[in-house]
Amino acid sequence: MSLRPWRDITRRKSRQIMVGNVPVGGDAPVTVQTMTNTPTDDVRATVDQIRRCEDAGVDIIRVSCPDVESTAALKQIVRASRVPIVADIHFHYKRALEAADAGAACLRINPGNIGSASRVKEVVDAAKSNGCAIRIGVNGGSLERHLLEKYGEPCPDALVESAMDHIKLLQDHDFHEFKVAVKASDLFLAVAAYQQLAEQVDCPLHLGITEAGGFVGGTVKSAIGMGSLLWYGIGDTIRVSLSAEPEEEVRVGFEILKALGIRNRGVRVVSCPSCARQGFDVIRTVQALEERLQHIRTPMSLSVLGCVVNGPGEARETDIGITGGGNGKHMVYLSGVTDHHVQDADMVDHIVQLVEAKAAEIEAADEAMAALVPVAAE
């Protein structure tokens, strides 16, 4: 038991698969995914978008392959990408064969939509021969007709039954390198379906609240739905579905994981909502700092509080803190201890410099520790 057991999350035990060189499931970190929205046959635009997502920290990227032009472009995209590429396939099994041959690390399909048993076998054989994983993607908006007739509407039982049917198609061909999603735009439906499926299978689960909405609304729905599941240990990889740029999905995904202490990447900002007591413009300051600190990948914490009511207390718990004072003179805390003052005009630049220096210090310490590990083992 940890020192703070109320923060502990006991993760569901799942078997591990590989998506390219990225492990998913088991004791691997929960990975963050997104999906490109450029025309896939526009290689330059697609790779440029992938680069922005890589800079935001994405682990895996999905690319839609609706036609032969897309799968023809996929080989160049895979070669240019620094992260594994998942080919998004709907209905046409030949696109899956082409994507596997083009180097996709994973195929997103519903085996039942591919067609005959012989076509499913062809796709599985292509995945096996090319080292591809498969993601079974069940969606509340596209359930099979017979399940809608059986249950009357999309419900957890219907989503799970669909997933189990698709799983059997793969297992019948002795294929086990798969993960499963049972997404819905109704977060209650999605959460219940994932909870039910988690009790029946040991494969990795890909979480998502599909078609969640715009940036604000979709972020809230995704945080509630996926956050609930992750809190209870369910979920091995996530995609936040927003009507926003893919790199924003990545940032929101990491913020969800950071809030739960599941993965820490970059600066975790603790800031107040501001009030009449604030000694500086908290809102604009936080906006500026979040923008300018996006390049920091080292996990660390920063508190930005407008006054001394909660400022010192929050600063004691963070790596760097600033608390608003009178006459444009604010207190800076380092490792929880009061250290020096800074004036309004210099504050943002000064905090950025402190964060960058702290990140470099942490990275150097980590490298030194890593260098000692082999010696200690001897």
Short mmCIF file of C-alpha atoms in Angstrom, two decimals:
data_model
loop_
_atom_site.label_atom_id
_atom_site.label_comp_id
_atom_site.label_asym_id
_atom_site.label_seq_id
_atom_site.Cartn_x
_atom_site.Cartn_y
_atom_site.Cartn_z
CA MET A 1 0.00 0.00 0.00
CA SER A 2 1.30 3.46 -0.85
CA LEU A 3 1.58 6.45 1.46
CA ARG A 4 -1.57 7.86 -0.16
CA PRO A 5 -3.81 4.83 -0.76
CA TRP A 6 -6.73 6.99 -1.87
CA ARG A 7 -4.73 7.72 -5.02
CA ASP A 8 -4.00 4.08 -5.85
CA ILE A 9 -5.43 2.58 -9.03
CA THR A 10 -5.41 -1.21 -9.41
CA ARG A 11 -5.16 -1.85 -13.10
CA ARG A 12 -7.11 -4.65 -14.75
CA LYS A 13 -4.85 -7.50 -15.80
CA SER A 14 -4.70 -7.85 -19.56
CA ARG A 15 -2.37 -9.65 -21.90
CA GLN A 16 0.04 -7.55 -23.85
CA ILE A 17 0.21 -7.07 -27.61
CA MET A 18 2.57 -5.05 -29.76
CA VAL A 19 1.47 -2.25 -32.08
CA GLY A 20 4.67 -1.80 -34.02
CA ASN A 21 7.28 -1.16 -31.33
CA VAL A 22 4.72 0.07 -28.79
CA PRO A 23 3.45 -2.41 -26.17
CA VAL A 24 -0.25 -2.19 -25.35
CA GLY A 25 -1.75 -3.92 -22.34
CA GLY A 26 -0.13 -5.86 -19.53
CA ASP A 27 2.07 -3.58 -17.46
CA ALA A 28 2.82 -1.20 -20.36
CA PRO A 29 1.93 2.48 -19.93
CA VAL A 30 -1.54 3.50 -21.10
CA THR A 31 -0.93 4.88 -24.59
CA VAL A 32 -2.47 7.94 -26.22
CA GLN A 33 -3.77 7.82 -29.78
CA THR A 34 -5.35 10.16 -32.29
CA MET A 35 -6.39 10.05 -35.94
CA THR A 36 -5.39 12.20 -38.89
CA ASN A 37 -8.10 14.15 -40.72
CA THR A 38 -6.18 15.09 -43.87
CA PRO A 39 -6.83 13.24 -47.16
CA THR A 40 -4.56 10.22 -46.77
CA ASP A 41 -3.41 10.38 -50.37
CA ASP A 42 -2.00 13.84 -49.62
CA VAL A 43 1.19 12.46 -48.12
CA ARG A 44 2.78 15.79 -47.24
CA ALA A 45 -0.29 17.13 -45.43
CA THR A 46 -0.77 13.86 -43.56
CA VAL A 47 2.87 13.61 -42.49
CA ASP A 48 2.87 17.27 -41.40
CA GLN A 49 -0.14 16.55 -39.20
CA ILE A 50 1.54 13.43 -37.80
CA ARG A 51 4.58 15.57 -36.92
CA ARG A 52 2.42 17.97 -34.90
CA CYS A 53 0.89 15.03 -33.06
CA GLU A 54 4.33 13.53 -32.40
CA ASP A 55 5.43 16.86 -30.93
CA ALA A 56 2.37 16.72 -28.65
CA GLY A 57 3.48 13.27 -27.45
CA VAL A 58 1.23 10.86 -29.36
CA ASP A 59 2.12 7.16 -29.06
CA ILE A 60 0.07 5.70 -31.94
CA ILE A 61 -1.69 7.35 -34.91
CA ARG A 62 -4.61 6.06 -36.96
CA VAL A 63 -4.94 6.89 -40.64
CA SER A 64 -8.11 6.31 -42.65
CA CYS A 65 -7.76 4.09 -45.73
CA PRO A 66 -11.07 4.32 -47.63
CA ASP A 67 -9.65 3.73 -51.13
CA VAL A 68 -6.73 2.33 -53.06
CA GLU A 69 -5.14 5.78 -53.37
CA SER A 70 -4.94 5.95 -49.57
CA THR A 71 -3.31 2.55 -49.16
CA ALA A 72 -0.89 3.41 -51.98
CA ALA A 73 0.18 6.50 -50.01
CA LEU A 74 0.37 4.59 -46.74
CA LYS A 75 3.81 3.12 -47.43
CA GLN A 76 5.35 6.60 -47.57
CA ILE A 77 3.43 7.72 -44.50
CA VAL A 78 4.56 4.70 -42.48
CA ARG A 79 8.15 5.30 -43.53
CA ALA A 80 7.98 8.97 -42.48
CA SER A 81 6.17 8.45 -39.16
CA ARG A 82 8.10 8.09 -35.90
CA VAL A 83 5.17 6.31 -34.26
CA PRO A 84 3.21 3.19 -35.29
CA ILE A 85 0.43 3.69 -37.84
CA VAL A 86 -2.99 2.06 -37.55
CA ALA A 87 -4.86 1.69 -40.83
CA ASP A 88 -8.57 2.42 -40.45
CA ILE A 89 -10.49 -0.01 -42.67
CA HIS A 90 -14.22 -0.24 -43.25
CA PHE A 91 -15.92 -2.96 -45.28
CA HIS A 92 -13.44 -3.54 -48.11
CA TYR A 93 -11.09 -6.36 -47.18
CA LYS A 94 -8.62 -5.57 -49.98
CA ARG A 95 -7.81 -2.24 -48.32
CA ALA A 96 -6.78 -4.24 -45.24
CA LEU A 97 -4.52 -6.49 -47.31
CA GLU A 98 -2.94 -3.47 -48.99
CA ALA A 99 -2.47 -1.64 -45.68
CA ALA A 100 -0.79 -4.66 -44.08
CA ASP A 101 1.60 -4.95 -47.02
CA ALA A 102 2.26 -1.17 -46.82
CA GLY A 103 3.63 -1.52 -43.30
CA ALA A 104 0.69 -0.62 -41.05
CA ALA A 105 1.38 -1.70 -37.47
CA CYS A 106 -2.30 -2.40 -36.83
CA LEU A 107 -5.53 -2.79 -38.78
CA ARG A 108 -8.71 -1.27 -37.37
CA ILE A 109 -11.52 -3.48 -38.65
CA ASN A 110 -14.70 -5.23 -37.71
CA PRO A 111 -14.10 -8.79 -38.96
CA GLY A 112 -17.84 -9.32 -39.40
CA ASN A 113 -17.98 -6.42 -41.89
CA ILE A 114 -15.14 -7.75 -44.04
CA GLY A 115 -17.33 -10.32 -45.78
CA SER A 116 -17.06 -14.06 -46.16
CA ALA A 117 -15.05 -16.36 -43.92
CA SER A 118 -12.45 -16.71 -46.66
CA ARG A 119 -11.97 -12.93 -46.75
CA VAL A 120 -11.55 -12.79 -42.99
CA LYS A 121 -8.93 -15.52 -43.29
CA GLU A 122 -7.09 -13.53 -45.96
CA VAL A 123 -6.98 -10.47 -43.70
CA VAL A 124 -5.80 -12.51 -40.72
CA ASP A 125 -3.13 -14.20 -42.84
CA ALA A 126 -1.94 -10.79 -44.09
CA ALA A 127 -1.79 -9.50 -40.51
CA LYS A 128 0.18 -12.55 -39.39
CA SER A 129 2.67 -12.40 -42.25
CA ASN A 130 3.25 -8.66 -41.82
CA GLY A 131 3.35 -8.61 -38.01
CA CYS A 132 0.18 -6.50 -37.76
CA ALA A 133 -2.04 -6.27 -34.73
CA ILE A 134 -5.80 -5.84 -35.19
CA ARG A 135 -8.19 -3.53 -33.38
CA ILE A 136 -11.79 -4.63 -33.30
CA GLY A 137 -13.82 -1.44 -33.34
CA VAL A 138 -17.43 -1.79 -32.18
CA ASN A 139 -19.46 1.42 -32.30
CA GLY A 140 -22.92 2.10 -30.91
CA GLY A 141 -23.78 3.99 -34.08
CA SER A 142 -23.06 1.11 -36.45
CA LEU A 143 -24.23 -2.04 -34.71
CA GLU A 144 -25.22 -5.03 -36.82
CA ARG A 145 -28.87 -5.14 -37.83
CA HIS A 146 -29.55 -8.47 -36.15
CA LEU A 147 -28.33 -7.10 -32.81
CA LEU A 148 -30.50 -4.00 -33.11
CA GLU A 149 -33.46 -6.25 -33.86
CA LYS A 150 -32.59 -8.50 -30.93
CA TYR A 151 -32.10 -5.73 -28.34
CA GLY A 152 -34.27 -2.97 -29.80
CA GLU A 153 -31.58 -0.30 -29.42
CA PRO A 154 -27.85 0.07 -28.78
CA CYS A 155 -27.22 -1.19 -25.24
CA PRO A 156 -24.25 -2.62 -23.33
CA ASP A 157 -25.29 -6.22 -24.04
CA ALA A 158 -25.50 -5.49 -27.76
CA LEU A 159 -22.06 -3.83 -27.92
CA VAL A 160 -20.44 -6.63 -25.95
CA GLU A 161 -22.13 -9.36 -27.99
CA SER A 162 -20.91 -7.69 -31.17
CA ALA A 163 -17.37 -7.55 -29.77
CA MET A 164 -17.45 -11.19 -28.70
CA ASP A 165 -18.69 -12.27 -32.15
CA HIS A 166 -15.80 -10.40 -33.81
CA ILE A 167 -13.30 -11.80 -31.32
CA LYS A 168 -14.41 -15.34 -32.13
CA LEU A 169 -13.82 -14.76 -35.83
CA LEU A 170 -10.18 -13.92 -35.08
CA GLN A 171 -9.68 -16.67 -32.52
CA ASP A 172 -11.08 -19.24 -34.95
CA HIS A 173 -8.06 -18.43 -37.13
CA ASP A 174 -5.69 -18.67 -34.14
CA PHE A 175 -5.12 -14.91 -34.12
CA HIS A 176 -4.71 -13.29 -30.72
CA GLU A 177 -2.82 -10.05 -31.34
CA PHE A 178 -5.89 -7.87 -31.01
CA LYS A 179 -7.37 -5.13 -28.87
CA VAL A 180 -11.03 -4.17 -28.65
CA ALA A 181 -13.09 -0.99 -28.40
CA VAL A 182 -16.81 -0.74 -27.62
CA LYS A 183 -17.37 2.96 -28.20
CA ALA A 184 -20.55 5.02 -28.05
CA SER A 185 -21.37 8.73 -28.04
CA ASP A 186 -23.54 8.06 -24.97
CA LEU A 187 -20.96 7.95 -22.19
CA PHE A 188 -23.23 5.89 -19.92
CA LEU A 189 -23.58 3.27 -22.64
CA ALA A 190 -19.86 3.22 -23.37
CA VAL A 191 -18.81 2.97 -19.72
CA ALA A 192 -21.27 0.15 -19.01
CA ALA A 193 -20.20 -1.76 -22.14
CA TYR A 194 -16.49 -1.48 -21.28
CA GLN A 195 -17.14 -2.59 -17.70
CA GLN A 196 -19.06 -5.61 -18.93
CA LEU A 197 -16.50 -6.52 -21.59
CA ALA A 198 -13.59 -6.15 -19.15
CA GLU A 199 -15.01 -9.01 -17.09
CA GLN A 200 -15.26 -11.35 -20.07
CA VAL A 201 -11.95 -10.95 -21.93
CA ASP A 202 -8.26 -10.57 -21.16
CA CYS A 203 -7.32 -8.66 -24.32
CA PRO A 204 -6.21 -4.99 -24.15
CA LEU A 205 -9.05 -2.48 -24.29
CA HIS A 206 -8.98 0.69 -26.40
CA LEU A 207 -11.08 3.37 -24.68
CA GLY A 208 -13.06 6.11 -26.34
CA ILE A 209 -16.27 8.11 -26.11
CA THR A 210 -16.91 8.39 -29.82
CA GLU A 211 -18.24 11.53 -31.52
CA ALA A 212 -17.87 13.29 -28.18
CA GLY A 213 -18.35 16.78 -29.66
CA GLY A 214 -16.38 20.01 -29.83
CA PHE A 215 -13.28 20.86 -27.84
CA VAL A 216 -14.97 21.85 -24.56
CA GLY A 217 -17.99 19.54 -24.58
CA GLY A 218 -16.03 16.60 -25.98
CA THR A 219 -13.25 17.04 -23.45
CA VAL A 220 -15.74 16.98 -20.58
CA LYS A 221 -17.56 13.89 -21.87
CA SER A 222 -14.30 12.07 -22.55
CA ALA A 223 -12.85 12.96 -19.16
CA ILE A 224 -15.96 11.71 -17.35
CA GLY A 225 -16.34 8.53 -19.40
CA MET A 226 -12.74 7.44 -19.88
CA GLY A 227 -11.69 8.90 -16.54
CA SER A 228 -14.24 6.74 -14.75
CA LEU A 229 -12.98 3.59 -16.47
CA LEU A 230 -9.30 4.40 -16.00
CA TRP A 231 -9.90 5.21 -12.33
CA TYR A 232 -11.19 1.67 -11.89
CA GLY A 233 -8.25 0.19 -13.75
CA ILE A 234 -9.93 -0.42 -17.11
CA GLY A 235 -8.17 0.71 -20.29
CA ASP A 236 -4.85 0.13 -22.01
CA THR A 237 -4.91 2.76 -24.76
CA ILE A 238 -7.13 5.80 -25.30
CA ARG A 239 -8.32 8.13 -28.02
CA VAL A 240 -10.15 11.37 -27.22
CA SER A 241 -12.58 11.99 -30.09
CA LEU A 242 -13.01 15.72 -30.59
CA SER A 243 -14.17 17.98 -33.38
CA ALA A 244 -10.77 19.64 -33.03
CA GLU A 245 -7.29 19.20 -34.42
CA PRO A 246 -5.68 15.82 -33.68
CA GLU A 247 -2.86 17.33 -31.63
CA GLU A 248 -5.51 18.78 -29.29
CA GLU A 249 -6.89 15.26 -28.80
CA VAL A 250 -3.41 14.16 -27.78
CA ARG A 251 -3.03 16.98 -25.26
CA VAL A 252 -6.42 16.27 -23.70
CA GLY A 253 -5.60 12.56 -23.54
CA PHE A 254 -2.43 13.24 -21.61
CA GLU A 255 -4.22 15.65 -19.30
CA ILE A 256 -6.73 12.92 -18.42
CA LEU A 257 -3.91 10.49 -17.65
CA LYS A 258 -1.97 13.13 -15.71
CA ALA A 259 -5.02 14.01 -13.60
CA LEU A 260 -5.28 10.36 -12.56
CA GLY A 261 -1.54 9.97 -12.00
CA ILE A 262 -1.44 7.21 -14.61
CA ARG A 263 1.11 8.90 -16.86
CA ASN A 264 3.04 12.07 -16.30
CA ARG A 265 4.35 14.00 -19.26
CA GLY A 266 5.27 17.65 -19.25
CA VAL A 267 4.20 20.32 -16.80
CA ARG A 268 1.20 19.74 -14.54
CA VAL A 269 -0.22 23.17 -13.81
CA VAL A 270 -2.08 23.90 -10.57
CA SER A 271 -3.79 27.27 -10.87
CA CYS A 272 -6.63 29.16 -9.26
CA PRO A 273 -9.72 30.43 -11.11
CA SER A 274 -8.76 33.98 -10.05
CA CYS A 275 -10.77 36.53 -8.07
CA ALA A 276 -10.53 40.14 -6.89
CA ARG A 277 -7.69 39.19 -4.53
CA GLN A 278 -5.33 38.26 -7.38
CA GLY A 279 -2.05 40.10 -7.49
CA PHE A 280 -1.61 39.46 -11.22
CA ASP A 281 -3.75 38.39 -14.18
CA VAL A 282 -3.90 34.67 -13.42
CA ILE A 283 -5.94 33.65 -16.46
CA ARG A 284 -3.68 35.33 -19.03
CA THR A 285 -0.56 34.19 -17.18
CA VAL A 286 -1.63 30.54 -17.18
CA GLN A 287 -2.58 30.74 -20.87
CA ALA A 288 0.83 32.16 -21.71
CA LEU A 289 2.68 29.59 -19.62
CA GLU A 290 0.75 26.61 -21.02
CA GLU A 291 1.51 27.80 -24.53
CA ARG A 292 5.19 28.40 -23.92
CA LEU A 293 5.78 25.21 -21.93
CA GLN A 294 4.36 22.76 -24.46
CA HIS A 295 7.87 21.70 -25.45
CA ILE A 296 8.64 20.41 -21.94
CA ARG A 297 8.23 16.63 -21.76
CA THR A 298 9.84 16.06 -18.37
CA PRO A 299 7.18 15.44 -15.69
CA MET A 300 7.06 18.28 -13.18
CA SER A 301 4.56 20.51 -11.39
CA LEU A 302 3.93 24.25 -11.40
CA SER A 303 1.52 26.18 -9.20
CA VAL A 304 0.21 29.58 -10.27
CA LEU A 305 -1.92 31.21 -7.56
CA GLY A 306 -3.11 34.78 -7.50
CA CYS A 307 -2.88 35.47 -3.78
CA VAL A 308 -1.60 34.17 -0.44
CA VAL A 309 -4.84 32.47 0.67
CA ASN A 310 -3.96 29.12 -0.94
CA GLY A 311 -0.80 30.05 -2.80
CA PRO A 312 1.84 29.03 -0.22
CA GLY A 313 0.06 25.75 0.54
CA GLU A 314 -0.13 24.76 -3.12
CA ALA A 315 3.46 25.88 -3.72
CA ARG A 316 4.68 23.50 -0.99
CA GLU A 317 3.40 20.59 -3.10
CA THR A 318 4.89 21.61 -6.46
CA ASP A 319 8.34 21.85 -8.01
CA ILE A 320 7.93 25.53 -8.84
CA GLY A 321 5.31 27.93 -7.58
CA ILE A 322 4.37 31.56 -7.81
CA THR A 323 2.00 33.44 -5.51
CA GLY A 324 0.66 36.91 -6.21
CA GLY A 325 1.71 39.77 -3.92
CA GLY A 326 1.15 43.49 -3.67
CA ASN A 327 2.57 46.23 -5.88
CA GLY A 328 3.36 43.82 -8.72
CA LYS A 329 5.88 41.89 -6.61
CA HIS A 330 5.27 38.14 -6.41
CA MET A 331 6.84 35.29 -4.43
CA VAL A 332 8.57 32.42 -6.22
CA TYR A 333 8.87 29.01 -4.56
CA LEU A 334 11.40 26.34 -5.54
CA SER A 335 10.79 22.77 -4.34
CA GLY A 336 8.14 24.08 -1.98
CA VAL A 337 10.35 26.68 -0.26
CA THR A 338 10.16 30.47 -0.60
CA ASP A 339 13.13 31.57 -2.68
CA HIS A 340 12.85 35.03 -4.25
CA HIS A 341 10.53 37.69 -5.68
CA VAL A 342 9.77 38.58 -9.28
CA GLN A 343 8.10 41.63 -10.80
CA ASP A 344 5.02 41.51 -13.06
CA ALA A 345 6.85 42.45 -16.24
CA ASP A 346 9.41 39.64 -15.90
CA MET A 347 7.16 36.95 -14.43
CA VAL A 348 6.26 34.77 -17.43
CA ASP A 349 9.76 34.80 -18.93
CA HIS A 350 11.23 34.07 -15.51
CA ILE A 351 8.93 31.13 -14.80
CA VAL A 352 9.63 29.63 -18.24
CA GLN A 353 13.37 29.85 -17.54
CA LEU A 354 12.93 28.21 -14.13
CA VAL A 355 10.86 25.38 -15.60
CA GLU A 356 13.36 24.76 -18.39
CA ALA A 357 16.22 24.72 -15.87
CA LYS A 358 14.33 22.34 -13.57
CA ALA A 359 13.53 20.02 -16.48
CA ALA A 360 17.21 19.94 -17.45
CA GLU A 361 18.14 19.20 -13.82
CA ILE A 362 15.66 16.32 -13.60
CA GLU A 363 16.80 14.87 -16.94
CA ALA A 364 20.47 15.04 -15.88
CA ALA A 365 19.68 13.29 -12.59
CA ASP A 366 17.72 10.58 -14.44
CA GLU A 367 20.61 10.04 -16.87
CA ALA A 368 23.09 9.81 -14.01
CA MET A 369 20.89 7.29 -12.22
CA ALA A 370 20.48 5.24 -15.39
CA ALA A 371 24.26 5.18 -15.85
CA LEU A 372 24.67 3.77 -12.32
CA VAL A 373 22.18 0.94 -12.78
CA PRO A 374 24.55 -1.45 -14.65
CA VAL A 375 27.27 -0.79 -12.07
CA ALA A 376 24.86 -1.52 -9.21
CA ALA A 377 23.77 -4.73 -10.92
CA GLU A 378 27.39 -5.95 -11.10
#
